[in-house]
Amino acid sequence: MWKFLLPFAAFVALAAVFALGLNPKRDIHALPSPLIGKPAPAIALTDVMDPAKAVNNAAFKGQVYIVNVWGTWCEACREEQDALLAISQQHVVPIIGLVYMDQRDKAKQWLEQLGNPYTAVAFDADGRTAINWGVYGAPETFLVDGKGRVIFKFISPITAEVWQQEFLPRIAAARAGA
Amino acid sequence: MTIARRFGAPLAAWCVALVWSASALPTNSLGAEQGPVDAYGQLKNPVLEARFEHITKDLRCLVCQNESIADSNVELAGDLRRQVREMLVAGKSDDAIFAFMTDRYGDFVRFNPALSAKTWLIWGSPFIALMLGVIIIVRIVRTRSRMPLDDDPAAESHPAP
């Protein structure tokens, strides 16, 4: 009995591993963030549009908000832009932009041409803030709850569907829990 | 632009150093430059530089996941090398630097992750596989030892029908 069951079980296990590996929806570059459940790292930078203006995420404490990391060099961010503009029209949560590995002028031009979905856009000139957030690409989007904790990280462009399925329920839950 | 940023500065520094060392060679008065890093971007303190190499070889570049940040040319790897260098100069221990990285990027950032509840399987799986192999071999040997030998005279005394 075991003689047949054991190889069969091994085959099923291997097939399951391969199925997981071949799943086209799985992003092999998406890594779990160790920041989940931890206090959101500080953002204390200047505004892309106005270097004299400070952007500080401490000002958003007590609110559920989103931090969206992007750069003009990032093609997927261009894809995401339309969805973000639509999301910003819903006025659900403040969206803080974090410009990463980029030039101020280019980022400014991007926002002027394509529209600005952000409540505030911070310019990370030396990448130090991004390191504190564990950013390793763009776009990356973090959800921070009312207690100032990171509760979710999404790696890949946000779409209307992702917003509906991944963000809205978590935002509602964070507000209910706060 | 990125190329210029990545190679421009070291190249320029190298040329300057070459010309300068040639002109100043007889007097050997290469005055110590300020700061902990030399013209090549290496730490002047050889002990720190050795630790720097050891640490950066164990940190994965998350953009090109099979390269270490010591080998990678990606901008993020450069930023992380700068971070490691600064922490070394600030007198931070290797453990503190690795903890800084894993707190932000997770255990995956290390090629040799520390043994923990989450990583024991990575370290333990070779031994588990070895144990399984031993068990299988022992079972095969035991079953075979119970079988009659091919040249067993007792077996020959019963000719095949």
GROMACS .gro file of C-alpha atoms in nm:
model
  339
    1MET     CA    1   0.000   0.000   0.000
    2TRP     CA    2   0.270   0.248   0.108
    3LYS     CA    3   0.477   0.148  -0.190
    4PHE     CA    4   0.222   0.310  -0.421
    5LEU     CA    5   0.089   0.582  -0.198
    6LEU     CA    6   0.429   0.736  -0.116
    7PRO     CA    7   0.548   0.797  -0.474
    8PHE     CA    8   0.201   0.921  -0.562
    9ALA     CA    9   0.206   1.166  -0.270
   10ALA     CA   10   0.554   1.280  -0.377
   11PHE     CA   11   0.425   1.335  -0.731
   12VAL     CA   12   0.126   1.538  -0.610
   13ALA     CA   13   0.352   1.749  -0.386
   14LEU     CA   14   0.593   1.817  -0.673
   15ALA     CA   15   0.308   1.901  -0.911
   16ALA     CA   16   0.172   2.148  -0.653
   17VAL     CA   17   0.512   2.317  -0.625
   18PHE     CA   18   0.540   2.345  -1.004
   19ALA     CA   19   0.184   2.478  -1.034
   20LEU     CA   20   0.271   2.745  -0.780
   21GLY     CA   21   0.590   2.830  -0.966
   22LEU     CA   22   0.415   2.850  -1.304
   23ASN     CA   23   0.126   3.061  -1.180
   24PRO     CA   24   0.131   3.361  -1.418
   25LYS     CA   25  -0.025   3.587  -1.156
   26ARG     CA   26   0.261   3.534  -0.917
   27ASP     CA   27   0.520   3.813  -0.927
   28ILE     CA   28   0.856   3.650  -0.858
   29HIS     CA   29   1.001   3.986  -0.761
   30ALA     CA   30   0.733   4.064  -0.502
   31LEU     CA   31   0.875   4.009  -0.155
   32PRO     CA   32   0.688   4.025   0.173
   33SER     CA   33   0.766   4.348   0.358
   34PRO     CA   34   0.902   4.314   0.712
   35LEU     CA   35   0.746   4.655   0.778
   36ILE     CA   36   0.392   4.519   0.803
   37GLY     CA   37   0.257   4.586   1.152
   38LYS     CA   38   0.548   4.819   1.231
   39PRO     CA   39   0.538   5.200   1.266
   40ALA     CA   40   0.567   5.376   0.931
   41PRO     CA   41   0.917   5.520   0.876
   42ALA     CA   42   0.936   5.897   0.876
   43ILE     CA   43   0.907   6.096   0.557
   44ALA     CA   44   1.063   6.436   0.616
   45LEU     CA   45   1.144   6.574   0.272
   46THR     CA   46   1.060   6.864   0.048
   47ASP     CA   47   0.781   6.891  -0.205
   48VAL     CA   48   0.858   6.810  -0.567
   49MET     CA   49   0.662   7.110  -0.690
   50ASP     CA   50   0.802   7.352  -0.434
   51PRO     CA   51   1.142   7.285  -0.268
   52ALA     CA   52   1.057   7.537   0.001
   53LYS     CA   53   0.756   7.334   0.113
   54ALA     CA   54   0.806   7.042   0.353
   55VAL     CA   55   0.633   6.707   0.318
   56ASN     CA   56   0.607   6.520   0.646
   57ASN     CA   57   0.401   6.207   0.700
   58ALA     CA   58   0.374   6.295   1.071
   59ALA     CA   59   0.115   6.551   0.957
   60PHE     CA   60  -0.107   6.260   0.844
   61LYS     CA   61  -0.094   6.075   1.174
   62GLY     CA   62  -0.437   5.968   1.291
   63GLN     CA   63  -0.554   5.918   0.933
   64VAL     CA   64  -0.541   5.617   0.709
   65TYR     CA   65  -0.316   5.716   0.418
   66ILE     CA   66  -0.125   5.576   0.124
   67VAL     CA   67   0.238   5.617   0.026
   68ASN     CA   68   0.301   5.558  -0.344
   69VAL     CA   69   0.662   5.527  -0.462
   70TRP     CA   70   0.725   5.625  -0.823
   71GLY     CA   71   0.970   5.771  -1.068
   72THR     CA   72   0.955   5.908  -1.420
   73TRP     CA   73   1.199   5.635  -1.531
   74CYS     CA   74   0.948   5.369  -1.434
   75GLU     CA   75   0.722   5.255  -1.717
   76ALA     CA   76   0.484   5.073  -1.488
   77CYS     CA   77   0.430   5.401  -1.300
   78ARG     CA   78   0.305   5.558  -1.622
   79GLU     CA   79   0.057   5.270  -1.648
   80GLU     CA   80  -0.050   5.326  -1.292
   81GLN     CA   81  -0.095   5.700  -1.328
   82ASP     CA   82  -0.445   5.688  -1.482
   83ALA     CA   83  -0.571   5.454  -1.212
   84LEU     CA   84  -0.425   5.677  -0.942
   85LEU     CA   85  -0.590   5.985  -1.090
   86ALA     CA   86  -0.925   5.808  -1.086
   87ILE     CA   87  -0.866   5.689  -0.729
   88SER     CA   88  -0.774   6.039  -0.613
   89GLN     CA   89  -1.108   6.162  -0.748
   90GLN     CA   90  -1.285   5.932  -0.502
   91HIS     CA   91  -1.123   6.120  -0.211
   92VAL     CA   92  -1.106   5.808   0.004
   93VAL     CA   93  -0.763   5.858   0.160
   94PRO     CA   94  -0.475   6.104   0.123
   95ILE     CA   95  -0.211   5.978  -0.121
   96ILE     CA   96   0.148   6.077  -0.048
   97GLY     CA   97   0.378   6.040  -0.344
   98LEU     CA   98   0.745   5.952  -0.295
   99VAL     CA   99   0.962   6.029  -0.596
  100TYR     CA  100   1.248   5.784  -0.605
  101MET     CA  101   1.577   5.787  -0.799
  102ASP     CA  102   1.468   6.078  -1.011
  103GLN     CA  103   1.522   6.442  -1.093
  104ARG     CA  104   1.299   6.711  -0.954
  105ASP     CA  105   1.242   6.879  -1.290
  106LYS     CA  106   1.140   6.558  -1.461
  107ALA     CA  107   0.900   6.465  -1.182
  108LYS     CA  108   0.751   6.812  -1.185
  109GLN     CA  109   0.701   6.800  -1.559
  110TRP     CA  110   0.538   6.457  -1.532
  111LEU     CA  111   0.282   6.584  -1.281
  112GLU     CA  112   0.211   6.897  -1.481
  113GLN     CA  113   0.154   6.703  -1.800
  114LEU     CA  114  -0.028   6.395  -1.675
  115GLY     CA  115  -0.209   6.536  -1.373
  116ASN     CA  116  -0.135   6.514  -1.004
  117PRO     CA  117  -0.321   6.249  -0.801
  118TYR     CA  118  -0.120   6.320  -0.486
  119THR     CA  119  -0.213   6.507  -0.173
  120ALA     CA  120   0.158   6.579  -0.136
  121VAL     CA  121   0.460   6.458  -0.333
  122ALA     CA  122   0.789   6.417  -0.148
  123PHE     CA  123   1.118   6.424  -0.334
  124ASP     CA  124   1.369   6.166  -0.212
  125ALA     CA  125   1.692   6.301  -0.358
  126ASP     CA  126   1.939   6.055  -0.205
  127GLY     CA  127   1.720   5.746  -0.164
  128ARG     CA  128   1.757   5.734   0.213
  129THR     CA  129   1.386   5.757   0.288
  130ALA     CA  130   1.322   5.483   0.032
  131ILE     CA  131   1.576   5.258   0.206
  132ASN     CA  132   1.395   5.310   0.537
  133TRP     CA  133   1.074   5.197   0.368
  134GLY     CA  134   1.248   4.892   0.220
  135VAL     CA  135   1.178   5.013  -0.134
  136TYR     CA  136   1.357   4.819  -0.407
  137GLY     CA  137   1.167   4.930  -0.714
  138ALA     CA  138   0.870   5.124  -0.835
  139PRO     CA  139   0.579   5.138  -0.821
  140GLU     CA  140   0.538   5.027  -0.463
  141THR     CA  141   0.242   5.130  -0.253
  142PHE     CA  142   0.206   5.121   0.124
  143LEU     CA  143  -0.109   5.152   0.331
  144VAL     CA  144  -0.070   5.314   0.674
  145ASP     CA  145  -0.343   5.293   0.938
  146GLY     CA  146  -0.466   5.556   1.184
  147LYS     CA  147  -0.215   5.444   1.445
  148GLY     CA  148   0.068   5.513   1.203
  149ARG     CA  149   0.144   5.147   1.132
  150VAL     CA  150   0.215   5.003   0.788
  151ILE     CA  151  -0.060   4.748   0.728
  152PHE     CA  152  -0.016   4.655   0.363
  153LYS     CA  153   0.235   4.677   0.082
  154PHE     CA  154   0.149   4.634  -0.283
  155ILE     CA  155   0.424   4.581  -0.541
  156SER     CA  156   0.313   4.640  -0.904
  157PRO     CA  157   0.096   4.906  -1.062
  158ILE     CA  158  -0.235   4.970  -0.888
  159THR     CA  159  -0.539   4.916  -1.109
  160ALA     CA  160  -0.907   4.987  -1.045
  161GLU     CA  161  -0.948   4.616  -0.969
  162VAL     CA  162  -0.656   4.607  -0.724
  163TRP     CA  163  -0.793   4.918  -0.555
  164GLN     CA  164  -1.135   4.754  -0.515
  165GLN     CA  165  -1.008   4.418  -0.397
  166GLU     CA  166  -0.690   4.490  -0.203
  167PHE     CA  167  -0.712   4.846  -0.076
  168LEU     CA  168  -1.074   4.942  -0.008
  169PRO     CA  169  -1.149   4.646   0.225
  170ARG     CA  170  -0.827   4.710   0.421
  171ILE     CA  171  -0.900   5.081   0.446
  172ALA     CA  172  -1.251   5.005   0.575
  173ALA     CA  173  -1.114   4.753   0.825
  174ALA     CA  174  -0.845   4.997   0.944
  175ARG     CA  175  -1.110   5.264   1.001
  176ALA     CA  176  -1.339   5.022   1.180
  177GLY     CA  177  -1.054   4.912   1.405
  178ALA     CA  178  -0.933   5.263   1.484
  179MET     CA  179   2.311   6.017  -1.727
  180THR     CA  180   2.323   5.723  -1.491
  181ILE     CA  181   2.642   5.605  -1.659
  182ALA     CA  182   2.800   5.942  -1.599
  183ARG     CA  183   2.688   5.938  -1.239
  184ARG     CA  184   2.817   5.587  -1.185
  185PHE     CA  185   3.149   5.605  -1.363
  186GLY     CA  186   3.212   5.974  -1.420
  187ALA     CA  187   3.315   6.066  -1.069
  188PRO     CA  188   3.547   5.770  -0.997
  189LEU     CA  189   3.705   5.804  -1.341
  190ALA     CA  190   3.772   6.174  -1.291
  191ALA     CA  191   3.907   6.109  -0.944
  192TRP     CA  192   4.133   5.837  -1.083
  193CYS     CA  193   4.273   6.070  -1.352
  194VAL     CA  194   4.333   6.343  -1.099
  195ALA     CA  195   4.503   6.097  -0.865
  196LEU     CA  196   4.723   5.969  -1.149
  197VAL     CA  197   4.841   6.314  -1.253
  198TRP     CA  198   4.882   6.426  -0.900
  199SER     CA  199   5.081   6.121  -0.787
  200ALA     CA  200   5.310   6.155  -1.090
  201SER     CA  201   5.391   6.516  -1.008
  202ALA     CA  202   5.425   6.457  -0.635
  203LEU     CA  203   5.612   6.128  -0.657
  204PRO     CA  204   5.968   6.242  -0.566
  205THR     CA  205   5.863   6.421  -0.250
  206ASN     CA  206   5.608   6.154  -0.160
  207SER     CA  207   5.394   6.419  -0.007
  208LEU     CA  208   5.054   6.279  -0.098
  209GLY     CA  209   4.873   6.468   0.172
  210ALA     CA  210   4.601   6.274   0.345
  211GLU     CA  211   4.265   6.364   0.196
  212GLN     CA  212   3.989   6.448   0.432
  213GLY     CA  213   3.721   6.195   0.524
  214PRO     CA  214   3.719   5.818   0.573
  215VAL     CA  215   3.703   5.733   0.201
  216ASP     CA  216   3.991   5.753  -0.050
  217ALA     CA  217   3.984   5.873  -0.411
  218TYR     CA  218   3.870   5.527  -0.525
  219GLY     CA  219   3.568   5.530  -0.295
  220GLN     CA  220   3.725   5.270  -0.069
  221LEU     CA  221   3.747   5.303   0.304
  222LYS     CA  222   4.096   5.407   0.409
  223ASN     CA  223   4.091   5.188   0.716
  224PRO     CA  224   4.181   4.840   0.579
  225VAL     CA  225   3.997   4.665   0.862
  226LEU     CA  226   3.677   4.854   0.781
  227GLU     CA  227   3.727   4.794   0.408
  228ALA     CA  228   3.761   4.419   0.469
  229ARG     CA  229   3.443   4.420   0.677
  230PHE     CA  230   3.274   4.627   0.407
  231GLU     CA  231   3.359   4.365   0.145
  232HIS     CA  232   3.244   4.081   0.367
  233ILE     CA  233   2.911   4.250   0.447
  234THR     CA  234   2.827   4.367   0.095
  235LYS     CA  235   2.896   4.019  -0.046
  236ASP     CA  236   2.632   3.877   0.189
  237LEU     CA  237   2.365   4.134   0.097
  238ARG     CA  238   2.141   4.054  -0.194
  239CYS     CA  239   2.064   4.319  -0.451
  240LEU     CA  240   1.685   4.300  -0.456
  241VAL     CA  241   1.662   4.442  -0.807
  242CYS     CA  242   1.882   4.174  -0.966
  243GLN     CA  243   1.817   3.907  -0.711
  244ASN     CA  244   2.111   3.675  -0.776
  245GLU     CA  245   2.375   3.943  -0.739
  246SER     CA  246   2.516   4.082  -0.419
  247ILE     CA  247   2.525   4.456  -0.363
  248ALA     CA  248   2.905   4.426  -0.386
  249ASP     CA  249   2.871   4.312  -0.749
  250SER     CA  250   2.566   4.499  -0.869
  251ASN     CA  251   2.573   4.822  -1.069
  252VAL     CA  252   2.211   4.907  -0.994
  253GLU     CA  253   2.155   5.242  -0.823
  254LEU     CA  254   1.988   5.085  -0.521
  255ALA     CA  255   2.297   4.869  -0.465
  256GLY     CA  256   2.507   5.185  -0.473
  257ASP     CA  257   2.279   5.349  -0.217
  258LEU     CA  258   2.301   5.042   0.008
  259ARG     CA  259   2.682   5.030  -0.023
  260ARG     CA  260   2.690   5.392   0.087
  261GLN     CA  261   2.467   5.302   0.380
  262VAL     CA  262   2.698   5.014   0.485
  263ARG     CA  263   3.007   5.235   0.451
  264GLU     CA  264   2.851   5.508   0.665
  265MET     CA  265   2.746   5.264   0.934
  266LEU     CA  266   3.096   5.111   0.944
  267VAL     CA  267   3.254   5.453   0.981
  268ALA     CA  268   3.000   5.532   1.256
  269GLY     CA  269   3.134   5.228   1.444
  270LYS     CA  270   2.833   5.001   1.398
  271SER     CA  271   2.885   4.624   1.437
  272ASP     CA  272   2.830   4.376   1.152
  273ASP     CA  273   2.523   4.245   1.334
  274ALA     CA  274   2.378   4.595   1.363
  275ILE     CA  275   2.428   4.653   0.990
  276PHE     CA  276   2.267   4.321   0.897
  277ALA     CA  277   1.980   4.396   1.136
  278PHE     CA  278   1.932   4.737   0.972
  279MET     CA  279   1.899   4.566   0.633
  280THR     CA  280   1.672   4.278   0.740
  281ASP     CA  281   1.445   4.517   0.934
  282ARG     CA  282   1.380   4.696   0.607
  283TYR     CA  283   1.413   4.432   0.337
  284GLY     CA  284   1.348   4.104   0.520
  285ASP     CA  285   1.560   3.791   0.562
  286PHE     CA  286   1.575   3.752   0.183
  287VAL     CA  287   1.823   4.039   0.163
  288ARG     CA  288   2.091   3.813   0.311
  289PHE     CA  289   2.254   3.528   0.123
  290ASN     CA  290   2.330   3.368   0.461
  291PRO     CA  291   2.022   3.451   0.665
  292ALA     CA  292   2.049   3.423   1.041
  293LEU     CA  293   1.893   3.110   1.188
  294SER     CA  294   1.542   3.194   1.304
  295ALA     CA  295   1.193   3.045   1.325
  296LYS     CA  296   1.138   3.157   0.965
  297THR     CA  297   1.470   3.041   0.819
  298TRP     CA  298   1.534   2.708   0.997
  299LEU     CA  299   1.396   2.515   0.701
  300ILE     CA  300   1.655   2.669   0.465
  301TRP     CA  301   1.939   2.561   0.691
  302GLY     CA  302   1.776   2.234   0.798
  303SER     CA  303   1.659   2.101   0.460
  304PRO     CA  304   1.997   1.950   0.356
  305PHE     CA  305   2.010   1.756   0.683
  306ILE     CA  306   1.647   1.649   0.648
  307ALA     CA  307   1.724   1.525   0.294
  308LEU     CA  308   2.031   1.341   0.428
  309MET     CA  309   1.826   1.173   0.699
  310LEU     CA  310   1.562   1.068   0.446
  311GLY     CA  311   1.835   0.920   0.226
  312VAL     CA  312   1.981   0.726   0.518
  313ILE     CA  313   1.640   0.589   0.613
  314ILE     CA  314   1.572   0.479   0.254
  315ILE     CA  315   1.913   0.310   0.220
  316VAL     CA  316   1.876   0.130   0.555
  317ARG     CA  317   1.535  -0.001   0.451
  318ILE     CA  318   1.660  -0.123   0.112
  319VAL     CA  319   1.962  -0.295   0.269
  320ARG     CA  320   1.744  -0.463   0.531
  321THR     CA  321   1.492  -0.593   0.278
  322ARG     CA  322   1.766  -0.724   0.051
  323SER     CA  323   1.950  -0.895   0.335
  324ARG     CA  324   1.637  -1.101   0.392
  325MET     CA  325   1.622  -1.210   0.027
  326PRO     CA  326   1.800  -1.533  -0.083
  327LEU     CA  327   2.132  -1.490  -0.261
  328ASP     CA  328   2.149  -1.564  -0.637
  329ASP     CA  329   2.416  -1.832  -0.594
  330ASP     CA  330   2.248  -1.982  -0.293
  331PRO     CA  331   2.280  -2.360  -0.333
  332ALA     CA  332   1.948  -2.396  -0.156
  333ALA     CA  333   1.785  -2.197  -0.434
  334GLU     CA  334   1.953  -2.408  -0.701
  335SER     CA  335   1.819  -2.726  -0.553
  336HIS     CA  336   1.477  -2.605  -0.666
  337PRO     CA  337   1.506  -2.580  -1.046
  338ALA     CA  338   1.268  -2.353  -1.223
  339PRO     CA  339   0.964  -2.531  -1.358
   0.00000   0.00000   0.00000
